[in-house]
């Protein structure tokens, strides 16, 4: 459409337009990959082991029929990059945020977004509403530091993040949080992983993954369960 407006004539030297898909922010790409992997369904199912559930974000979606839009409200613990995570997820779900209000008071954060689907419609069904809630909750909880901490350091390349998360998935590991960065051509990534069924991560699985990725590339940094066990075994 822009080409037709700018063209002005049928001569060879006419205006041309190209839509450029630039490089995607690494952390946003991670959100997209986790969304494609439907991690929000696993997060919503719980551990199934009778363990107490951590406090979940309070996410609600209602329709304002007089304004022909939907309103997403989020109440949760405040933290860095919370706004980034929620906006990226709503955008990747193909909603347009045309109005928003964000407030942080003490440790709590409140966010309110007026959204419409890219086709201009509000949320159309209960199933769609539940999907928005689940995906938003998952986006908020991905940065929670739960599980075994693994650090990957290697030369950066196209597809590295995709390959690593695929290996985790094939070994029944769920990524609960990830921090990704590139420094001087090196990918320095930290992953927090746990067993998809909620059980402690098997050390044999971790060693198998390290052999596949590279033992000098992927290192185990810490395991919260080991720390808890050491505290219980230490004399009082």
PDB file of N, CA and C in Angstrom, residues 147-185:
ATOM      1  N   UNK A 147      14.426 -24.743  40.918  1.00  0.00           N
ATOM      2  CA  UNK A 147      15.010 -25.837  40.165  1.00  0.00           C
ATOM      3  C   UNK A 147      16.524 -25.813  40.147  1.00  0.00           C
ATOM      4  N   UNK A 148      17.081 -26.716  39.370  1.00  0.00           N
ATOM      5  CA  UNK A 148      18.523 -26.864  39.237  1.00  0.00           C
ATOM      6  C   UNK A 148      19.070 -25.766  38.327  1.00  0.00           C
ATOM      7  N   UNK A 149      20.126 -25.106  38.773  1.00  0.00           N
ATOM      8  CA  UNK A 149      20.712 -24.002  38.018  1.00  0.00           C
ATOM      9  C   UNK A 149      21.837 -24.519  37.125  1.00  0.00           C
ATOM     10  N   UNK A 150      21.696 -24.297  35.817  1.00  0.00           N
ATOM     11  CA  UNK A 150      22.695 -24.699  34.841  1.00  0.00           C
ATOM     12  C   UNK A 150      23.205 -23.470  34.111  1.00  0.00           C
ATOM     13  N   UNK A 151      24.508 -23.429  33.884  1.00  0.00           N
ATOM     14  CA  UNK A 151      25.101 -22.293  33.180  1.00  0.00           C
ATOM     15  C   UNK A 151      25.760 -22.771  31.895  1.00  0.00           C
ATOM     16  N   UNK A 152      25.402 -22.130  30.800  1.00  0.00           N
ATOM     17  CA  UNK A 152      25.952 -22.474  29.492  1.00  0.00           C
ATOM     18  C   UNK A 152      26.797 -21.312  28.981  1.00  0.00           C
ATOM     19  N   UNK A 153      28.022 -21.596  28.577  1.00  0.00           N
ATOM     20  CA  UNK A 153      28.909 -20.572  28.038  1.00  0.00           C
ATOM     21  C   UNK A 153      29.630 -21.149  26.822  1.00  0.00           C
ATOM     22  N   UNK A 154      29.356 -20.572  25.662  1.00  0.00           N
ATOM     23  CA  UNK A 154      29.965 -21.055  24.429  1.00  0.00           C
ATOM     24  C   UNK A 154      29.870 -19.969  23.366  1.00  0.00           C
ATOM     25  N   UNK A 155      30.515 -20.201  22.232  1.00  0.00           N
ATOM     26  CA  UNK A 155      30.429 -19.253  21.125  1.00  0.00           C
ATOM     27  C   UNK A 155      28.993 -19.162  20.636  1.00  0.00           C
ATOM     28  N   UNK A 156      28.507 -17.941  20.492  1.00  0.00           N
ATOM     29  CA  UNK A 156      27.122 -17.759  20.070  1.00  0.00           C
ATOM     30  C   UNK A 156      26.951 -18.150  18.607  1.00  0.00           C
ATOM     31  N   UNK A 157      25.786 -18.684  18.302  1.00  0.00           N
ATOM     32  CA  UNK A 157      25.466 -19.059  16.925  1.00  0.00           C
ATOM     33  C   UNK A 157      23.960 -19.068  16.748  1.00  0.00           C
ATOM     34  N   UNK A 158      23.538 -19.018  15.502  1.00  0.00           N
ATOM     35  CA  UNK A 158      22.105 -19.067  15.195  1.00  0.00           C
ATOM     36  C   UNK A 158      21.543 -20.432  15.587  1.00  0.00           C
ATOM     37  N   UNK A 159      20.446 -20.443  16.310  1.00  0.00           N
ATOM     38  CA  UNK A 159      19.787 -21.698  16.692  1.00  0.00           C
ATOM     39  C   UNK A 159      20.285 -22.314  17.983  1.00  0.00           C
ATOM     40  N   UNK A 160      21.267 -21.676  18.648  1.00  0.00           N
ATOM     41  CA  UNK A 160      21.819 -22.254  19.884  1.00  0.00           C
ATOM     42  C   UNK A 160      20.744 -22.397  20.952  1.00  0.00           C
ATOM     43  N   UNK A 161      19.997 -21.343  21.195  1.00  0.00           N
ATOM     44  CA  UNK A 161      18.958 -21.367  22.228  1.00  0.00           C
ATOM     45  C   UNK A 161      17.911 -22.423  21.919  1.00  0.00           C
ATOM     46  N   UNK A 162      17.537 -22.524  20.654  1.00  0.00           N
ATOM     47  CA  UNK A 162      16.539 -23.513  20.245  1.00  0.00           C
ATOM     48  C   UNK A 162      17.046 -24.934  20.468  1.00  0.00           C
ATOM     49  N   UNK A 163      18.304 -25.185  20.127  1.00  0.00           N
ATOM     50  CA  UNK A 163      18.868 -26.528  20.293  1.00  0.00           C
ATOM     51  C   UNK A 163      18.945 -26.931  21.765  1.00  0.00           C
ATOM     52  N   UNK A 164      19.366 -26.011  22.616  1.00  0.00           N
ATOM     53  CA  UNK A 164      19.526 -26.326  24.042  1.00  0.00           C
ATOM     54  C   UNK A 164      18.183 -26.616  24.690  1.00  0.00           C
ATOM     55  N   UNK A 165      17.183 -25.764  24.445  1.00  0.00           N
ATOM     56  CA  UNK A 165      15.869 -25.992  25.044  1.00  0.00           C
ATOM     57  C   UNK A 165      15.220 -27.259  24.496  1.00  0.00           C
ATOM     58  N   UNK A 166      15.511 -27.598  23.243  1.00  0.00           N
ATOM     59  CA  UNK A 166      14.985 -28.855  22.684  1.00  0.00           C
ATOM     60  C   UNK A 166      15.576 -30.051  23.417  1.00  0.00           C
ATOM     61  N   UNK A 167      16.867 -30.006  23.708  1.00  0.00           N
ATOM     62  CA  UNK A 167      17.519 -31.104  24.432  1.00  0.00           C
ATOM     63  C   UNK A 167      16.920 -31.241  25.835  1.00  0.00           C
ATOM     64  N   UNK A 168      16.688 -30.113  26.496  1.00  0.00           N
ATOM     65  CA  UNK A 168      16.038 -30.163  27.809  1.00  0.00           C
ATOM     66  C   UNK A 168      14.672 -30.824  27.698  1.00  0.00           C
ATOM     67  N   UNK A 169      13.895 -30.412  26.706  1.00  0.00           N
ATOM     68  CA  UNK A 169      12.538 -30.925  26.540  1.00  0.00           C
ATOM     69  C   UNK A 169      12.549 -32.424  26.246  1.00  0.00           C
ATOM     70  N   UNK A 170      13.488 -32.866  25.401  1.00  0.00           N
ATOM     71  CA  UNK A 170      13.575 -34.286  25.055  1.00  0.00           C
ATOM     72  C   UNK A 170      13.962 -35.139  26.251  1.00  0.00           C
ATOM     73  N   UNK A 171      14.560 -34.524  27.269  1.00  0.00           N
ATOM     74  CA  UNK A 171      14.948 -35.246  28.479  1.00  0.00           C
ATOM     75  C   UNK A 171      13.980 -34.968  29.634  1.00  0.00           C
ATOM     76  N   UNK A 172      12.775 -34.516  29.288  1.00  0.00           N
ATOM     77  CA  UNK A 172      11.685 -34.306  30.267  1.00  0.00           C
ATOM     78  C   UNK A 172      12.042 -33.285  31.335  1.00  0.00           C
ATOM     79  N   UNK A 173      12.781 -32.244  30.938  1.00  0.00           N
ATOM     80  CA  UNK A 173      13.089 -31.155  31.852  1.00  0.00           C
ATOM     81  C   UNK A 173      12.302 -29.920  31.453  1.00  0.00           C
ATOM     82  N   UNK A 174      11.812 -29.208  32.452  1.00  0.00           N
ATOM     83  CA  UNK A 174      11.049 -27.988  32.236  1.00  0.00           C
ATOM     84  C   UNK A 174      11.893 -26.796  32.646  1.00  0.00           C
ATOM     85  N   UNK A 175      12.017 -25.813  31.782  1.00  0.00           N
ATOM     86  CA  UNK A 175      12.757 -24.587  32.097  1.00  0.00           C
ATOM     87  C   UNK A 175      11.823 -23.659  32.869  1.00  0.00           C
ATOM     88  N   UNK A 176      12.157 -23.370  34.133  1.00  0.00           N
ATOM     89  CA  UNK A 176      11.323 -22.497  34.950  1.00  0.00           C
ATOM     90  C   UNK A 176      11.775 -21.049  34.879  1.00  0.00           C
ATOM     91  N   UNK A 177      13.037 -20.842  34.499  1.00  0.00           N
ATOM     92  CA  UNK A 177      13.554 -19.476  34.363  1.00  0.00           C
ATOM     93  C   UNK A 177      14.809 -19.530  33.514  1.00  0.00           C
ATOM     94  N   UNK A 178      15.059 -18.471  32.774  1.00  0.00           N
ATOM     95  CA  UNK A 178      16.274 -18.410  31.966  1.00  0.00           C
ATOM     96  C   UNK A 178      16.764 -16.974  31.885  1.00  0.00           C
ATOM     97  N   UNK A 179      18.070 -16.817  31.914  1.00  0.00           N
ATOM     98  CA  UNK A 179      18.705 -15.518  31.713  1.00  0.00           C
ATOM     99  C   UNK A 179      19.677 -15.683  30.551  1.00  0.00           C
ATOM    100  N   UNK A 180      19.501 -14.910  29.511  1.00  0.00           N
ATOM    101  CA  UNK A 180      20.316 -15.072  28.313  1.00  0.00           C
ATOM    102  C   UNK A 180      21.025 -13.767  27.987  1.00  0.00           C
ATOM    103  N   UNK A 181      22.280 -13.884  27.582  1.00  0.00           N
ATOM    104  CA  UNK A 181      23.066 -12.702  27.228  1.00  0.00           C
ATOM    105  C   UNK A 181      24.171 -13.107  26.266  1.00  0.00           C
ATOM    106  N   UNK A 182      24.642 -12.139  25.489  1.00  0.00           N
ATOM    107  CA  UNK A 182      25.769 -12.346  24.585  1.00  0.00           C
ATOM    108  C   UNK A 182      26.833 -11.312  24.919  1.00  0.00           C
ATOM    109  N   UNK A 183      28.031 -11.798  25.192  1.00  0.00           N
ATOM    110  CA  UNK A 183      29.139 -10.908  25.567  1.00  0.00           C
ATOM    111  C   UNK A 183      30.359 -11.235  24.720  1.00  0.00           C
ATOM    112  N   UNK A 184      30.735 -10.288  23.876  1.00  0.00           N
ATOM    113  CA  UNK A 184      31.909 -10.478  23.043  1.00  0.00           C
ATOM    114  C   UNK A 184      31.850 -11.713  22.166  1.00  0.00           C
ATOM    115  N   UNK A 185      30.671 -11.981  21.592  1.00  0.00           N
ATOM    116  CA  UNK A 185      30.512 -13.154  20.736  1.00  0.00           C
ATOM    117  C   UNK A 185      30.270 -14.448  21.481  1.00  0.00           C
TER     118      UNK A 185
END
